């Protein structure tokens, strides 16, 4: 069932022309991909049954406990604004999520390269960016909001553990998130990198890198490349750009 712009999402409806709320959906990302929506359309559900994560993993959530959100991110704009390469998009989404949480008074949350929203206690959310049939990036964000019993996975943390929830807390978050994405979208390359670095926990840390097809190794994350790759110095002094590896923070 599709209901557009329920009162519950009135703040979100002020910043997006298309808000689709699904009572139940396999994956909001898949739904957005299949429907080829206009830029900054929003698809939301409190009951996502087959949420997908990075590396073909599942994003697990119980009905009503996590927000599943997908936003269409314009790949290029008619007014000649800079185009954003695909590898920057999860990073822009991460920084937008962290800044939106900070606007709700939630401090101590940061982005972990490339797609996690974390705090000291664990993982609050995750991002999966995909592309729809007409080449529009779809930003998928899963945000743990409140657990009634057990955590879906041991490292999961919910918004309710960080802040008292009010009826409009999540709607306010989504509206901020949209505004932050629009702001991030128009940044030029240098500002974009600085913007992402401000909320990114990974740069300046020792990390363990696990490539999709190779052995894990440890190194020091020195910065971000022009395309958003994580630049990691290995033990031999080589600076190796990481684009699709899994990265773990060492020595918390
Ligand atoms: C990860 O942690 O690996 C990313 C998880 C992304 C989950 C979100 S929930 C909304 C959107 N729909 C999906 O199927 N996945 C993303």
mmCIF file of C-alpha atoms and ligand atoms in Angstrom:
data_model
loop_
_atom_site.group_PDB
_atom_site.id
_atom_site.type_symbol
_atom_site.label_atom_id
_atom_site.label_comp_id
_atom_site.label_asym_id
_atom_site.label_seq_id
_atom_site.Cartn_x
_atom_site.Cartn_y
_atom_site.Cartn_z
ATOM 1 C CA UNK A 1 0.000 0.000 0.000
ATOM 2 C CA UNK A 2 1.266 3.456 -0.835
ATOM 3 C CA UNK A 3 0.210 6.513 1.064
ATOM 4 C CA UNK A 4 1.655 9.842 0.058
ATOM 5 C CA UNK A 5 2.722 12.448 2.587
ATOM 6 C CA UNK A 6 0.985 11.223 5.724
ATOM 7 C CA UNK A 7 0.677 13.923 8.405
ATOM 8 C CA UNK A 8 3.383 12.014 10.267
ATOM 9 C CA UNK A 9 5.770 13.127 7.516
ATOM 10 C CA UNK A 10 4.589 16.723 7.108
ATOM 11 C CA UNK A 11 8.055 18.255 7.641
ATOM 12 C CA UNK A 12 9.572 15.915 5.061
ATOM 13 C CA UNK A 13 6.772 16.811 2.635
ATOM 14 C CA UNK A 14 7.832 20.466 2.913
ATOM 15 C CA UNK A 15 11.246 19.714 1.437
ATOM 16 C CA UNK A 16 10.371 16.962 -1.037
ATOM 17 C CA UNK A 17 7.700 17.024 -3.753
ATOM 18 C CA UNK A 18 7.310 13.272 -3.617
ATOM 19 C CA UNK A 19 7.059 11.351 -0.345
ATOM 20 C CA UNK A 20 5.980 7.740 -0.559
ATOM 21 C CA UNK A 21 5.275 5.893 2.661
ATOM 22 C CA UNK A 22 5.023 2.129 2.353
ATOM 23 C CA UNK A 23 3.351 0.056 5.083
ATOM 24 C CA UNK A 24 5.596 -2.839 4.145
ATOM 25 C CA UNK A 25 8.206 -3.230 1.445
ATOM 26 C CA UNK A 26 10.960 -5.674 0.613
ATOM 27 C CA UNK A 27 13.479 -2.845 0.169
ATOM 28 C CA UNK A 28 12.866 0.880 -0.210
ATOM 29 C CA UNK A 29 15.926 1.043 -2.483
ATOM 30 C CA UNK A 30 14.510 -1.630 -4.793
ATOM 31 C CA UNK A 31 11.155 0.129 -4.802
ATOM 32 C CA UNK A 32 12.790 3.460 -5.705
ATOM 33 C CA UNK A 33 14.887 1.796 -8.415
ATOM 34 C CA UNK A 34 11.802 0.195 -9.951
ATOM 35 C CA UNK A 35 9.712 3.381 -9.975
ATOM 36 C CA UNK A 36 12.163 5.886 -11.523
ATOM 37 C CA UNK A 37 11.187 8.826 -9.377
ATOM 38 C CA UNK A 38 12.072 12.492 -9.732
ATOM 39 C CA UNK A 39 15.141 13.948 -7.959
ATOM 40 C CA UNK A 40 14.824 14.251 -4.172
ATOM 41 C CA UNK A 41 11.840 11.900 -4.072
ATOM 42 C CA UNK A 42 11.653 10.077 -0.762
ATOM 43 C CA UNK A 43 10.528 6.506 -0.102
ATOM 44 C CA UNK A 44 10.023 5.520 3.532
ATOM 45 C CA UNK A 45 8.972 2.484 5.488
ATOM 46 C CA UNK A 46 8.929 1.255 9.072
ATOM 47 C CA UNK A 47 8.634 -2.298 7.860
ATOM 48 C CA UNK A 48 11.281 -3.360 5.381
ATOM 49 C CA UNK A 49 11.365 -7.120 5.062
ATOM 50 C CA UNK A 50 14.431 -7.692 2.861
ATOM 51 C CA UNK A 51 16.677 -4.719 3.519
ATOM 52 C CA UNK A 52 19.953 -4.921 1.661
ATOM 53 C CA UNK A 53 23.374 -3.741 2.814
ATOM 54 C CA UNK A 54 26.772 -3.354 1.255
ATOM 55 C CA UNK A 55 28.618 -6.490 0.096
ATOM 56 C CA UNK A 56 25.340 -8.321 -0.518
ATOM 57 C CA UNK A 57 24.656 -8.405 3.181
ATOM 58 C CA UNK A 58 21.225 -8.017 4.738
ATOM 59 C CA UNK A 59 20.127 -4.993 6.708
ATOM 60 C CA UNK A 60 18.054 -6.521 9.484
ATOM 61 C CA UNK A 61 15.326 -4.663 11.346
ATOM 62 C CA UNK A 62 12.115 -5.583 13.149
ATOM 63 C CA UNK A 63 8.868 -3.859 12.047
ATOM 64 C CA UNK A 64 8.587 -0.410 13.617
ATOM 65 C CA UNK A 65 12.132 -0.369 14.986
ATOM 66 C CA UNK A 66 14.165 1.151 12.168
ATOM 67 C CA UNK A 67 13.496 3.682 9.472
ATOM 68 C CA UNK A 68 14.192 2.551 5.923
ATOM 69 C CA UNK A 69 14.654 5.584 3.730
ATOM 70 C CA UNK A 70 15.595 5.981 0.077
ATOM 71 C CA UNK A 71 16.238 9.307 -1.622
ATOM 72 C CA UNK A 72 16.792 9.961 -5.322
ATOM 73 C CA UNK A 73 19.958 12.005 -5.688
ATOM 74 C CA UNK A 74 20.230 13.998 -8.947
ATOM 75 C CA UNK A 75 23.283 12.864 -10.905
ATOM 76 C CA UNK A 76 23.545 16.081 -12.904
ATOM 77 C CA UNK A 77 21.570 19.263 -12.726
ATOM 78 C CA UNK A 78 20.223 21.375 -15.578
ATOM 79 C CA UNK A 79 21.837 24.559 -14.269
ATOM 80 C CA UNK A 80 25.341 23.253 -14.872
ATOM 81 C CA UNK A 81 26.170 22.320 -11.283
ATOM 82 C CA UNK A 82 29.094 19.988 -10.825
ATOM 83 C CA UNK A 83 28.422 16.328 -11.327
ATOM 84 C CA UNK A 84 29.306 14.109 -8.394
ATOM 85 C CA UNK A 85 31.070 10.825 -9.006
ATOM 86 C CA UNK A 86 29.410 7.719 -7.594
ATOM 87 C CA UNK A 87 32.027 7.056 -4.936
ATOM 88 C CA UNK A 88 31.348 10.415 -3.250
ATOM 89 C CA UNK A 89 27.648 9.784 -2.838
ATOM 90 C CA UNK A 90 27.694 7.459 0.209
ATOM 91 C CA UNK A 91 30.169 9.850 1.820
ATOM 92 C CA UNK A 92 27.912 12.842 1.201
ATOM 93 C CA UNK A 93 24.982 10.830 2.538
ATOM 94 C CA UNK A 94 26.956 9.888 5.646
ATOM 95 C CA UNK A 95 27.955 13.440 6.426
ATOM 96 C CA UNK A 96 24.380 14.619 5.756
ATOM 97 C CA UNK A 97 23.043 12.040 8.212
ATOM 98 C CA UNK A 98 25.560 12.976 10.915
ATOM 99 C CA UNK A 99 24.847 16.700 10.510
ATOM 100 C CA UNK A 100 21.093 16.053 10.614
ATOM 101 C CA UNK A 101 21.482 14.114 13.860
ATOM 102 C CA UNK A 102 23.599 16.940 15.298
ATOM 103 C CA UNK A 103 20.752 19.348 14.468
ATOM 104 C CA UNK A 104 18.571 17.158 16.698
ATOM 105 C CA UNK A 105 21.097 17.631 19.485
ATOM 106 C CA UNK A 106 22.698 14.227 19.043
ATOM 107 C CA UNK A 107 26.434 14.619 19.383
ATOM 108 C CA UNK A 108 29.092 11.928 19.325
ATOM 109 C CA UNK A 109 27.882 10.411 16.065
ATOM 110 C CA UNK A 110 30.209 10.209 13.071
ATOM 111 C CA UNK A 111 30.560 8.546 9.702
ATOM 112 C CA UNK A 112 32.814 5.561 9.166
ATOM 113 C CA UNK A 113 34.135 5.222 5.616
ATOM 114 C CA UNK A 114 32.285 4.550 3.424
ATOM 115 C CA UNK A 115 28.799 3.817 4.657
ATOM 116 C CA UNK A 116 28.261 3.494 8.413
ATOM 117 C CA UNK A 117 26.805 5.934 10.913
ATOM 118 C CA UNK A 118 28.452 5.128 14.210
ATOM 119 C CA UNK A 119 28.758 6.282 17.799
ATOM 120 C CA UNK A 120 30.934 4.981 20.606
ATOM 121 C CA UNK A 121 28.388 2.305 21.512
ATOM 122 C CA UNK A 122 28.008 0.894 18.003
ATOM 123 C CA UNK A 123 26.256 1.296 14.648
ATOM 124 C CA UNK A 124 23.261 3.584 14.422
ATOM 125 C CA UNK A 125 22.748 3.368 10.695
ATOM 126 C CA UNK A 126 24.051 2.237 7.344
ATOM 127 C CA UNK A 127 24.006 3.571 3.809
ATOM 128 C CA UNK A 128 23.651 1.700 0.545
ATOM 129 C CA UNK A 129 23.883 3.701 -2.667
ATOM 130 C CA UNK A 130 22.587 2.178 -5.893
ATOM 131 C CA UNK A 131 21.553 3.423 -9.327
ATOM 132 C CA UNK A 132 18.093 3.240 -10.905
ATOM 133 C CA UNK A 133 17.279 2.341 -14.522
ATOM 134 C CA UNK A 134 17.799 5.891 -15.779
ATOM 135 C CA UNK A 135 21.135 6.361 -14.026
ATOM 136 C CA UNK A 136 19.899 8.265 -10.985
ATOM 137 C CA UNK A 137 21.713 7.418 -7.753
ATOM 138 C CA UNK A 138 19.459 6.117 -4.991
ATOM 139 C CA UNK A 139 20.694 6.787 -1.477
ATOM 140 C CA UNK A 140 19.389 4.185 0.965
ATOM 141 C CA UNK A 141 19.669 4.870 4.668
ATOM 142 C CA UNK A 142 18.706 2.467 7.415
ATOM 143 C CA UNK A 143 18.431 4.158 10.806
ATOM 144 C CA UNK A 144 17.852 2.222 14.017
ATOM 145 C CA UNK A 145 15.227 4.159 15.963
ATOM 146 C CA UNK A 146 13.990 2.094 18.933
ATOM 147 C CA UNK A 147 14.367 -1.539 19.905
ATOM 148 C CA UNK A 148 11.481 -3.132 21.792
ATOM 149 C CA UNK A 149 13.483 -6.200 22.839
ATOM 150 C CA UNK A 150 16.771 -7.491 21.484
ATOM 151 C CA UNK A 151 19.101 -5.674 19.139
ATOM 152 C CA UNK A 152 18.827 -6.953 15.552
ATOM 153 C CA UNK A 153 22.610 -7.419 15.577
ATOM 154 C CA UNK A 154 24.886 -7.078 18.612
ATOM 155 C CA UNK A 155 26.569 -3.858 17.457
ATOM 156 C CA UNK A 156 23.310 -2.031 16.660
ATOM 157 C CA UNK A 157 22.474 1.138 18.605
ATOM 158 C CA UNK A 158 19.186 3.025 18.370
ATOM 159 C CA UNK A 159 18.316 6.706 18.308
ATOM 160 C CA UNK A 160 16.237 6.197 21.467
ATOM 161 C CA UNK A 161 19.416 5.323 23.354
ATOM 162 C CA UNK A 162 20.933 8.675 22.399
ATOM 163 C CA UNK A 163 17.986 11.026 22.659
ATOM 164 C CA UNK A 164 14.444 11.155 23.958
ATOM 165 C CA UNK A 165 12.143 10.549 21.012
ATOM 166 C CA UNK A 166 9.275 12.928 20.321
ATOM 167 C CA UNK A 167 6.495 12.285 17.801
ATOM 168 C CA UNK A 168 8.194 14.395 15.139
ATOM 169 C CA UNK A 169 11.826 13.433 15.803
ATOM 170 C CA UNK A 170 12.210 11.119 12.816
ATOM 171 C CA UNK A 171 10.247 13.386 10.463
ATOM 172 C CA UNK A 172 12.509 16.273 11.536
ATOM 173 C CA UNK A 173 15.553 14.115 10.903
ATOM 174 C CA UNK A 174 14.420 13.198 7.380
ATOM 175 C CA UNK A 175 13.628 16.834 6.532
ATOM 176 C CA UNK A 176 17.102 17.881 7.750
ATOM 177 C CA UNK A 177 18.657 15.001 5.811
ATOM 178 C CA UNK A 178 17.052 16.181 2.567
ATOM 179 C CA UNK A 179 18.210 19.734 3.163
ATOM 180 C CA UNK A 180 21.720 18.556 3.944
ATOM 181 C CA UNK A 181 21.811 16.412 0.793
ATOM 182 C CA UNK A 182 20.756 19.405 -1.299
ATOM 183 C CA UNK A 183 23.456 21.508 0.336
ATOM 184 C CA UNK A 184 26.117 18.822 -0.187
ATOM 185 C CA UNK A 185 25.029 18.342 -3.801
ATOM 186 C CA UNK A 186 26.050 21.828 -4.877
ATOM 187 C CA UNK A 187 29.522 21.856 -3.250
ATOM 188 C CA UNK A 188 32.557 22.156 -5.484
ATOM 189 C CA UNK A 189 35.213 19.431 -5.290
ATOM 190 C CA UNK A 190 37.454 21.006 -2.641
ATOM 191 C CA UNK A 191 34.622 22.092 -0.366
ATOM 192 C CA UNK A 192 33.020 18.679 -0.788
ATOM 193 C CA UNK A 193 36.075 16.886 0.485
ATOM 194 C CA UNK A 194 36.396 19.255 3.449
ATOM 195 C CA UNK A 195 32.701 18.857 4.222
ATOM 196 C CA UNK A 196 32.947 15.067 4.263
ATOM 197 C CA UNK A 197 36.145 15.083 6.316
ATOM 198 C CA UNK A 198 34.451 17.109 9.082
ATOM 199 C CA UNK A 199 32.246 14.178 10.109
ATOM 200 C CA UNK A 200 34.404 11.262 8.968
ATOM 201 C CA UNK A 201 36.035 9.242 11.715
ATOM 202 C CA UNK A 202 38.209 7.073 9.513
ATOM 203 C CA UNK A 203 40.846 9.505 8.241
ATOM 204 C CA UNK A 204 43.758 9.836 10.677
ATOM 205 C CA UNK A 205 43.329 6.333 12.087
ATOM 206 C CA UNK A 206 44.989 2.987 11.827
ATOM 207 C CA UNK A 207 42.675 0.702 9.907
ATOM 208 C CA UNK A 208 42.394 -2.884 8.797
ATOM 209 C CA UNK A 209 41.616 -3.168 5.101
ATOM 210 C CA UNK A 210 39.830 -6.246 3.762
ATOM 211 C CA UNK A 211 39.685 -6.248 -0.040
ATOM 212 C CA UNK A 212 36.835 -8.213 -1.619
ATOM 213 C CA UNK A 213 39.340 -10.630 -3.183
ATOM 214 C CA UNK A 214 42.540 -10.695 -1.210
ATOM 215 C CA UNK A 215 44.134 -10.807 2.204
ATOM 216 C CA UNK A 216 43.480 -8.237 4.896
ATOM 217 C CA UNK A 217 46.230 -5.816 5.853
ATOM 218 C CA UNK A 218 46.750 -2.953 8.310
ATOM 219 C CA UNK A 219 47.615 0.609 7.413
ATOM 220 C CA UNK A 220 47.076 4.253 8.257
ATOM 221 C CA UNK A 221 44.202 6.172 6.601
ATOM 222 C CA UNK A 222 45.788 9.427 5.471
ATOM 223 C CA UNK A 223 43.051 11.114 3.490
ATOM 224 C CA UNK A 224 40.528 10.991 0.690
ATOM 225 C CA UNK A 225 41.349 10.853 -3.014
ATOM 226 C CA UNK A 226 39.737 13.033 -5.656
ATOM 227 C CA UNK A 227 37.059 10.410 -6.215
ATOM 228 C CA UNK A 228 36.365 9.797 -2.508
ATOM 229 C CA UNK A 229 38.646 6.754 -2.283
ATOM 230 C CA UNK A 230 40.187 6.215 1.141
ATOM 231 C CA UNK A 231 43.955 6.661 0.888
ATOM 232 C CA UNK A 232 45.656 4.133 3.141
ATOM 233 C CA UNK A 233 49.438 3.949 3.693
ATOM 234 C CA UNK A 234 50.622 0.361 4.071
ATOM 235 C CA UNK A 235 53.642 -0.926 6.041
ATOM 236 C CA UNK A 236 55.858 -0.564 2.966
ATOM 237 C CA UNK A 237 55.075 3.138 2.607
ATOM 238 C CA UNK A 238 52.762 2.846 -0.405
ATOM 239 C CA UNK A 239 49.636 4.974 -0.446
ATOM 240 C CA UNK A 240 46.862 2.697 -1.699
ATOM 241 C CA UNK A 241 43.425 4.075 -2.680
ATOM 242 C CA UNK A 242 40.551 1.959 -1.361
ATOM 243 C CA UNK A 243 37.240 2.045 -3.190
ATOM 244 C CA UNK A 244 35.473 -1.246 -2.560
ATOM 245 C CA UNK A 245 37.289 -2.713 0.433
ATOM 246 C CA UNK A 246 35.872 -3.210 3.866
ATOM 247 C CA UNK A 247 37.638 -1.015 6.405
ATOM 248 C CA UNK A 248 37.733 -1.562 10.145
ATOM 249 C CA UNK A 249 38.996 0.993 12.657
ATOM 250 C CA UNK A 250 41.842 -0.257 14.804
ATOM 251 C CA UNK A 251 42.810 0.921 18.311
ATOM 252 C CA UNK A 252 39.489 2.651 19.149
HETATM 253 C C1 LIG B 1 24.974 -1.330 5.334
HETATM 254 O O1 LIG B 1 25.072 -1.135 6.550
HETATM 255 O O2 LIG B 1 25.665 -2.176 4.717
HETATM 256 C C2 LIG B 1 23.987 -0.518 4.560
HETATM 257 C C3 LIG B 1 22.570 -0.726 5.014
HETATM 258 C C4 LIG B 1 21.580 0.087 4.182
HETATM 259 C C5 LIG B 1 20.149 -0.192 4.570
HETATM 260 C C6 LIG B 1 19.197 0.736 3.868
HETATM 261 S S1 LIG B 1 17.570 0.671 4.547
HETATM 262 C C7 LIG B 1 16.951 1.588 3.212
HETATM 263 C C8 LIG B 1 17.627 1.077 1.977
HETATM 264 N N1 LIG B 1 16.958 -0.087 1.451
HETATM 265 C C9 LIG B 1 17.730 -1.171 1.489
HETATM 266 O O3 LIG B 1 17.393 -2.309 1.082
HETATM 267 N N2 LIG B 1 18.925 -0.887 2.016
HETATM 268 C C10 LIG B 1 19.009 0.531 2.370
#
